[in-house]
CSV table of C-alpha atoms and ligand atoms in Angstrom, one decimal:
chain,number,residue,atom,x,y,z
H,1,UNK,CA,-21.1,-6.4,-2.5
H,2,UNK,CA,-19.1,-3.8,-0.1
H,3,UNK,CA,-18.9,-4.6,3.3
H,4,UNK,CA,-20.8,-2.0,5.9
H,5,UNK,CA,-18.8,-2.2,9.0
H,6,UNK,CA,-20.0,-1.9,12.2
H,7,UNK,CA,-18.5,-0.1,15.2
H,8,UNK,CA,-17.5,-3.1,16.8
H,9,UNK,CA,-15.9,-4.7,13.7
H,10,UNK,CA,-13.8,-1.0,13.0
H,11,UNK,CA,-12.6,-1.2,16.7
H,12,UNK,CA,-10.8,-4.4,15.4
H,13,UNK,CA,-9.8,-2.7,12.3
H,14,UNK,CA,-8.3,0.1,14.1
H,15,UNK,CA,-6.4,-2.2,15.9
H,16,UNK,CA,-5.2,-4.1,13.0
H,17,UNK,CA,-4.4,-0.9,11.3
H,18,UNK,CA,-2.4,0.4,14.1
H,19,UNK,CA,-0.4,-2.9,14.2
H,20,UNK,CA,0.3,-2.6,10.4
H,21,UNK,CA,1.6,1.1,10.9
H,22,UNK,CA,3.9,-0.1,13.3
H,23,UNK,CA,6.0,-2.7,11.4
H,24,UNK,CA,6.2,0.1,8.7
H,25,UNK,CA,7.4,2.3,10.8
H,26,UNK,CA,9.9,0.1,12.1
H,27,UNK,CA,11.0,-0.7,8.3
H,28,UNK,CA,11.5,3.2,7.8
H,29,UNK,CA,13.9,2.6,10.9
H,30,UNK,CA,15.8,0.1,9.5
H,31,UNK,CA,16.1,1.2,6.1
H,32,UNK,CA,19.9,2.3,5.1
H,33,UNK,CA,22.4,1.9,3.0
H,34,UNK,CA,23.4,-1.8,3.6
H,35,UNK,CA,20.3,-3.2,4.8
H,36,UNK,CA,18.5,-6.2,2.7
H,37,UNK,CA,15.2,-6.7,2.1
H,38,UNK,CA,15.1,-10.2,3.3
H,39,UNK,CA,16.5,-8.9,7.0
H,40,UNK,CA,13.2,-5.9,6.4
H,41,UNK,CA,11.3,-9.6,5.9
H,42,UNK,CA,12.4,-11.6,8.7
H,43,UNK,CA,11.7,-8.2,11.4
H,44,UNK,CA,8.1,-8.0,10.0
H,45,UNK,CA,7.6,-11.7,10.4
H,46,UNK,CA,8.7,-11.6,14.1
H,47,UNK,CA,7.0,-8.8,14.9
H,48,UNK,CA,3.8,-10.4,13.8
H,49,UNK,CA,4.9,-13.7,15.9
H,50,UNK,CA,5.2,-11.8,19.1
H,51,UNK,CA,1.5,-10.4,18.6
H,52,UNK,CA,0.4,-13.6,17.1
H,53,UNK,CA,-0.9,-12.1,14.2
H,54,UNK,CA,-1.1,-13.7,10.7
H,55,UNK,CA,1.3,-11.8,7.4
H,56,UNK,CA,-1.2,-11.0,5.1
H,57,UNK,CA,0.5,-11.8,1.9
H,58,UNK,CA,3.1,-14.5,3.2
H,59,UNK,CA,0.9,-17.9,1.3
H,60,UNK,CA,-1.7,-15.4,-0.5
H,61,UNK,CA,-2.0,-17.0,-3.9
H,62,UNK,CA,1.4,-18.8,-3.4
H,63,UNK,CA,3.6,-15.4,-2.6
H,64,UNK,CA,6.2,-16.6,-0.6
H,65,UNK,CA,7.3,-13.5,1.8
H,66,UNK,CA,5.8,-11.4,4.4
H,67,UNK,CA,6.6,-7.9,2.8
H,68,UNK,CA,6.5,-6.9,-0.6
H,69,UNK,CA,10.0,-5.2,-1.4
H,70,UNK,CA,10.0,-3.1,-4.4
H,71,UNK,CA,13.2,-1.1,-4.9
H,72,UNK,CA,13.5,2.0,-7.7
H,73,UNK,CA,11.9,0.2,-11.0
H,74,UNK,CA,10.1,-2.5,-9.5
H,75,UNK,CA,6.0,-0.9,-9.3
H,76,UNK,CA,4.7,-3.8,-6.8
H,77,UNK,CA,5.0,-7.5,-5.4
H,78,UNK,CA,8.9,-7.4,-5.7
H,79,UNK,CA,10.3,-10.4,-3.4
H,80,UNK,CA,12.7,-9.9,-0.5
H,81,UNK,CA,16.3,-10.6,-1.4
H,82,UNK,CA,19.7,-10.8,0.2
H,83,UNK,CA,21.0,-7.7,-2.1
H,84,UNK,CA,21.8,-5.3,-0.1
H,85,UNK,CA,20.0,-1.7,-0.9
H,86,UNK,CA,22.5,1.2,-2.0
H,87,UNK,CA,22.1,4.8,-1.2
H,88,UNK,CA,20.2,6.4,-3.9
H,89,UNK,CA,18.1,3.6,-4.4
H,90,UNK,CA,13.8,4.1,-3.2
H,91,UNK,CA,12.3,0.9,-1.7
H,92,UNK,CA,8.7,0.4,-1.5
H,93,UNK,CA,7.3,-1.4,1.2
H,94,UNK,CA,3.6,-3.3,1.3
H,95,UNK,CA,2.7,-4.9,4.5
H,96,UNK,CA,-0.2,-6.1,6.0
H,97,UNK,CA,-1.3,-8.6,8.2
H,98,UNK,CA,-4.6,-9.9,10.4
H,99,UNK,CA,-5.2,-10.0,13.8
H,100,UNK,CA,-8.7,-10.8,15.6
H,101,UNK,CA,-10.2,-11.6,12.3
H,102,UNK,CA,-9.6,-7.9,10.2
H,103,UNK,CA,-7.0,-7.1,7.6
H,104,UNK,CA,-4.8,-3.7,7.6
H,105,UNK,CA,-2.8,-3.4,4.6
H,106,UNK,CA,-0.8,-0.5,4.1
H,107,UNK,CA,2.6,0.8,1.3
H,108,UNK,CA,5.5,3.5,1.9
H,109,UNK,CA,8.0,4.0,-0.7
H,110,UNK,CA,11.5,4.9,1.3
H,111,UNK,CA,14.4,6.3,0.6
H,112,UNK,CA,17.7,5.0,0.9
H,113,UNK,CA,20.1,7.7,2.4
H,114,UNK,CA,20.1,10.6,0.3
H,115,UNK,CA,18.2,10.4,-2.8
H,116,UNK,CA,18.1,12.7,-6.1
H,117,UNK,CA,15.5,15.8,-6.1
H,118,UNK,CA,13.8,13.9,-9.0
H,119,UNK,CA,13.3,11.0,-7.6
H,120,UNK,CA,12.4,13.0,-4.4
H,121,UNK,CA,9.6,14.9,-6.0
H,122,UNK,CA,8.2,11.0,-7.3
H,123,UNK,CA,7.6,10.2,-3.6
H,124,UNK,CA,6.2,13.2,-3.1
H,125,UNK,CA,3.7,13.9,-5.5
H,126,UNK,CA,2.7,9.8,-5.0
H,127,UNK,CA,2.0,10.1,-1.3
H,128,UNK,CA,0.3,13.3,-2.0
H,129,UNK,CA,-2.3,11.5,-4.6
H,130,UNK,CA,-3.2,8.9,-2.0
H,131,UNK,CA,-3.8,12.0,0.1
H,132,UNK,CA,-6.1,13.4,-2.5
H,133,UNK,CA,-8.2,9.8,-3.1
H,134,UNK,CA,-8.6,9.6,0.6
H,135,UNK,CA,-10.0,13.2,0.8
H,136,UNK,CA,-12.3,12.2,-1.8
H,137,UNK,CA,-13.8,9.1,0.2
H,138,UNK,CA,-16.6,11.0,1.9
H,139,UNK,CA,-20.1,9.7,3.3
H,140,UNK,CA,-22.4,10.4,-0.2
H,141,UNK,CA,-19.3,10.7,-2.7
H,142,UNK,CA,-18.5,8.3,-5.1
H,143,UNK,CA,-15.9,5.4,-5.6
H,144,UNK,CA,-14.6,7.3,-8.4
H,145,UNK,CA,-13.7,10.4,-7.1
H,146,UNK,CA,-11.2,8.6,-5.3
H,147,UNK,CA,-10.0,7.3,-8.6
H,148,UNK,CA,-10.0,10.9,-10.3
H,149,UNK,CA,-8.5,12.6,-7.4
H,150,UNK,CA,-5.4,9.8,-7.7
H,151,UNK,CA,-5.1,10.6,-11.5
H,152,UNK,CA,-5.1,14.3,-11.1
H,153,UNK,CA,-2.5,14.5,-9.1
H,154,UNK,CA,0.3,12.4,-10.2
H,155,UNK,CA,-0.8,13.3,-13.8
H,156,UNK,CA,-0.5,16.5,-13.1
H,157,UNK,CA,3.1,16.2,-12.6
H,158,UNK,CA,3.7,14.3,-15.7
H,159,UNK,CA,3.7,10.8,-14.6
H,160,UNK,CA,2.0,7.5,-15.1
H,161,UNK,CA,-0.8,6.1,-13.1
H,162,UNK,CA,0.1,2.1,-13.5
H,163,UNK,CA,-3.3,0.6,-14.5
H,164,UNK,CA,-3.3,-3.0,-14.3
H,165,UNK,CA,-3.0,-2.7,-10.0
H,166,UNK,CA,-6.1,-1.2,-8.5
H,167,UNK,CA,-7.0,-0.5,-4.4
H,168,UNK,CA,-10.1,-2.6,-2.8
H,169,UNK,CA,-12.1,-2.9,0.0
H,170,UNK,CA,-10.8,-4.3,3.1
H,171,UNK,CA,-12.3,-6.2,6.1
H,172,UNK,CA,-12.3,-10.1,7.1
H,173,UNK,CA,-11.0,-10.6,3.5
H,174,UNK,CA,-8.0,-9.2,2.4
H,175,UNK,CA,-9.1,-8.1,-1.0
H,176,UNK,CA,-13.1,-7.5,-0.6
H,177,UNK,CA,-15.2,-5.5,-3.1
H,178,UNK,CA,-14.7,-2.9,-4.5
H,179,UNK,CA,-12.0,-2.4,-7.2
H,180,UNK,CA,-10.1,1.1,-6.8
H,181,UNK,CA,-8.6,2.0,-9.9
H,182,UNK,CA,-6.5,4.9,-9.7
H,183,UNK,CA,-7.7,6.7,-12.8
H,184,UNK,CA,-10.8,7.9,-14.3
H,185,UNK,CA,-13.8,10.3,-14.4
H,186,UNK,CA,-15.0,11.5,-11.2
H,187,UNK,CA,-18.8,11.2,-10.3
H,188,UNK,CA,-19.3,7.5,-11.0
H,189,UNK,CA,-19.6,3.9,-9.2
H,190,UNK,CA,-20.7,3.1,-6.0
H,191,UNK,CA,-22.2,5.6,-3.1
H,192,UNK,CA,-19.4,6.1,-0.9
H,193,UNK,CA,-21.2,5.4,2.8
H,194,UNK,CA,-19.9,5.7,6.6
H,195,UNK,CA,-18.6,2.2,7.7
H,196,UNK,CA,-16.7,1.1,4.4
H,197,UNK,CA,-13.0,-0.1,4.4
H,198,UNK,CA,-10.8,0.6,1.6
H,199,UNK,CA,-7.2,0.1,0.6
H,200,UNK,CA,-6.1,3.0,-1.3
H,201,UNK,CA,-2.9,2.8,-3.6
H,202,UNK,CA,-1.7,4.5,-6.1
H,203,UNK,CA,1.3,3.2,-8.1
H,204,UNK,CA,2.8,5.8,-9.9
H,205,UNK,CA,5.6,5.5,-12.7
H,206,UNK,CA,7.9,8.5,-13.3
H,207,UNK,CA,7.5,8.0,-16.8
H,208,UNK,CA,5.1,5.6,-18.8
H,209,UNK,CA,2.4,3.7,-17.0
H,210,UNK,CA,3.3,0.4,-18.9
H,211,UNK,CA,4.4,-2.3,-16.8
H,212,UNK,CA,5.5,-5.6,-17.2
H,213,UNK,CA,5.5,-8.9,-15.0
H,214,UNK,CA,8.5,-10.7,-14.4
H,215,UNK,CA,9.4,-14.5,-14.8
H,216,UNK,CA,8.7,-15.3,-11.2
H,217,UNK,CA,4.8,-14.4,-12.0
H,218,UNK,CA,5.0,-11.9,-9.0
H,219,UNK,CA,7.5,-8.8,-9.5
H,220,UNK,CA,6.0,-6.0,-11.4
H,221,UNK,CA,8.5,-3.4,-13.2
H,222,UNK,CA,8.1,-0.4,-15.1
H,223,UNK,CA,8.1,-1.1,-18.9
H,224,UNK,CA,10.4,1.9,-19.7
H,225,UNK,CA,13.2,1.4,-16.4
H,226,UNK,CA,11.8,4.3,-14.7
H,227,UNK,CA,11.1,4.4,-11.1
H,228,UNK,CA,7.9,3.9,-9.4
H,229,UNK,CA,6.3,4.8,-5.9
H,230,UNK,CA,3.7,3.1,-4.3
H,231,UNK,CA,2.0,4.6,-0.8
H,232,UNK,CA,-1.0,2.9,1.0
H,233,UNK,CA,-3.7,3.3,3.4
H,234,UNK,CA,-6.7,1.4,4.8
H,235,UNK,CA,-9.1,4.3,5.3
H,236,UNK,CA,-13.2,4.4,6.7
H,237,UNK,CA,-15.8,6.9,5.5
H,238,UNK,CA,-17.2,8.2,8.3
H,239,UNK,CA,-19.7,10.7,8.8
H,240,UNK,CA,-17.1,13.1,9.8
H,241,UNK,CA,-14.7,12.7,7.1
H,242,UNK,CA,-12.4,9.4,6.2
H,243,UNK,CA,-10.5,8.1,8.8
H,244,UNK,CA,-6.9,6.1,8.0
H,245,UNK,CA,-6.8,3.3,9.8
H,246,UNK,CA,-3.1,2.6,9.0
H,247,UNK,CA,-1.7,5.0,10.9
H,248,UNK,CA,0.3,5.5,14.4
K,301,MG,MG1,-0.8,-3.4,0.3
K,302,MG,MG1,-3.6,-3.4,-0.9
């Protein structure tokens, strides 16, 4: 069942969301040549003491961190380490955490000093497909034109829409209903209405959208060794048009 939610509730979600875009902004500070992922962990964890607000993912079906850290290969759910990030390299960053009893969850993929136009052009074309699936989530649309929107996009440009992650609806749960795949036809699934909460995240490959799940259960890397971008949002249907949440 998808959560309808009220004015009250999205005041709360506002502030959640506004809370997430903040440690991600700080990350996009504090990412250079140099920097380690574990350091990018420990400054979202304090930052979500000092507001007393709860990491999202840090105990969520045993992952241990408070950010996901995926660099170049890695698609999603990479683990914070003590390596530390080169220039060249992309880092994708998932965060989200709850405050006053709503979830934000949001994703940037970052680059690390000066990257290749290639690999430029990945990051582009991924952050523009979430901008496409959040266009699409309109009062009296459809869940999959979100979906289709994603797919046309980054296919568009010759890469690989990973399909075994999927975007969901959002709220007092993390992970509510629905599922938001980001591919398929447009015109289909549930009636898009004002006051539903949805994560939207495409995970694009720059080749093949195979992936593969590491030993650790958690880190998911591209099957071919390409790199892969991930953005997200939390974004509300409103009458006037979606609304992201996640932002500053
Ligand atoms: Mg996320
Ligand atoms: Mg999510």
């Amino acid at each position: 069942m998808i959560v309808v939610k009220s004015s009250a509730e999205l005041e709360r979600m506002r502030r959640s969301g506004r809370m997430v875009a903040e440690v991600l902004e700080l990350m996009r500070q504090k990412v250079v040549p140099g920097v380690t992922t574990l350091e990018l962990d420990r400054l979202a964890e304090d930052q979500c003491k000092k507001w007393k607000a709860k990491p999202a993912f840090k105990g969520y079906g045993g992952f241990p961190y408070t950010i996901c850290a995926s660099p170049n290969d890695r698609v999603v759910h990479g683990f914070p380490n003590a390596e530390p990030l080169v220039e060249g390299d992309i880092i994708s960053i998932d965060f989200g955490l709850i405050a006053d009893g709503f979830y934000g969850d949001s994703a940037v993929t970052l680059a690390v000093g000066e990257i290749d136009s290639a690999t430029q052009k990945l990051l582009d074309v991924t952050r523009q497909s979430l901008e496409d699936g959040i266009t699409a989530a309109v009062n009296g649309g459809r869940l999959s034109d979100i979906s289709h929107a994603v797919q046309t996009c980054a296919e568009a440009a010759g890469y690989g829409v990973v399909r075994e992650f999927v975007g969901h609806g959002i709220g007092r749960a993390l992970h509510e209903d629905p599922q938001i795949p980001n591919y398929g036809p447009a015109g289909r699934g549930a009636l898009l209405k004002s006051g539903m909460t949805l994560a939207i995240e495409p995970m694009i490959n720059s080749g093949s959208p195979a992936v593969k799940v590491l030993e650790d259960g958690w880190t998911a890397v591209t099957l071919d060794g390409g790199k892969s971008a991930h953005f997200e949002h939390t974004v509300v249907v409103t009458e006037s048009g979606p609304e992201i949440l996640t932002s500053l």
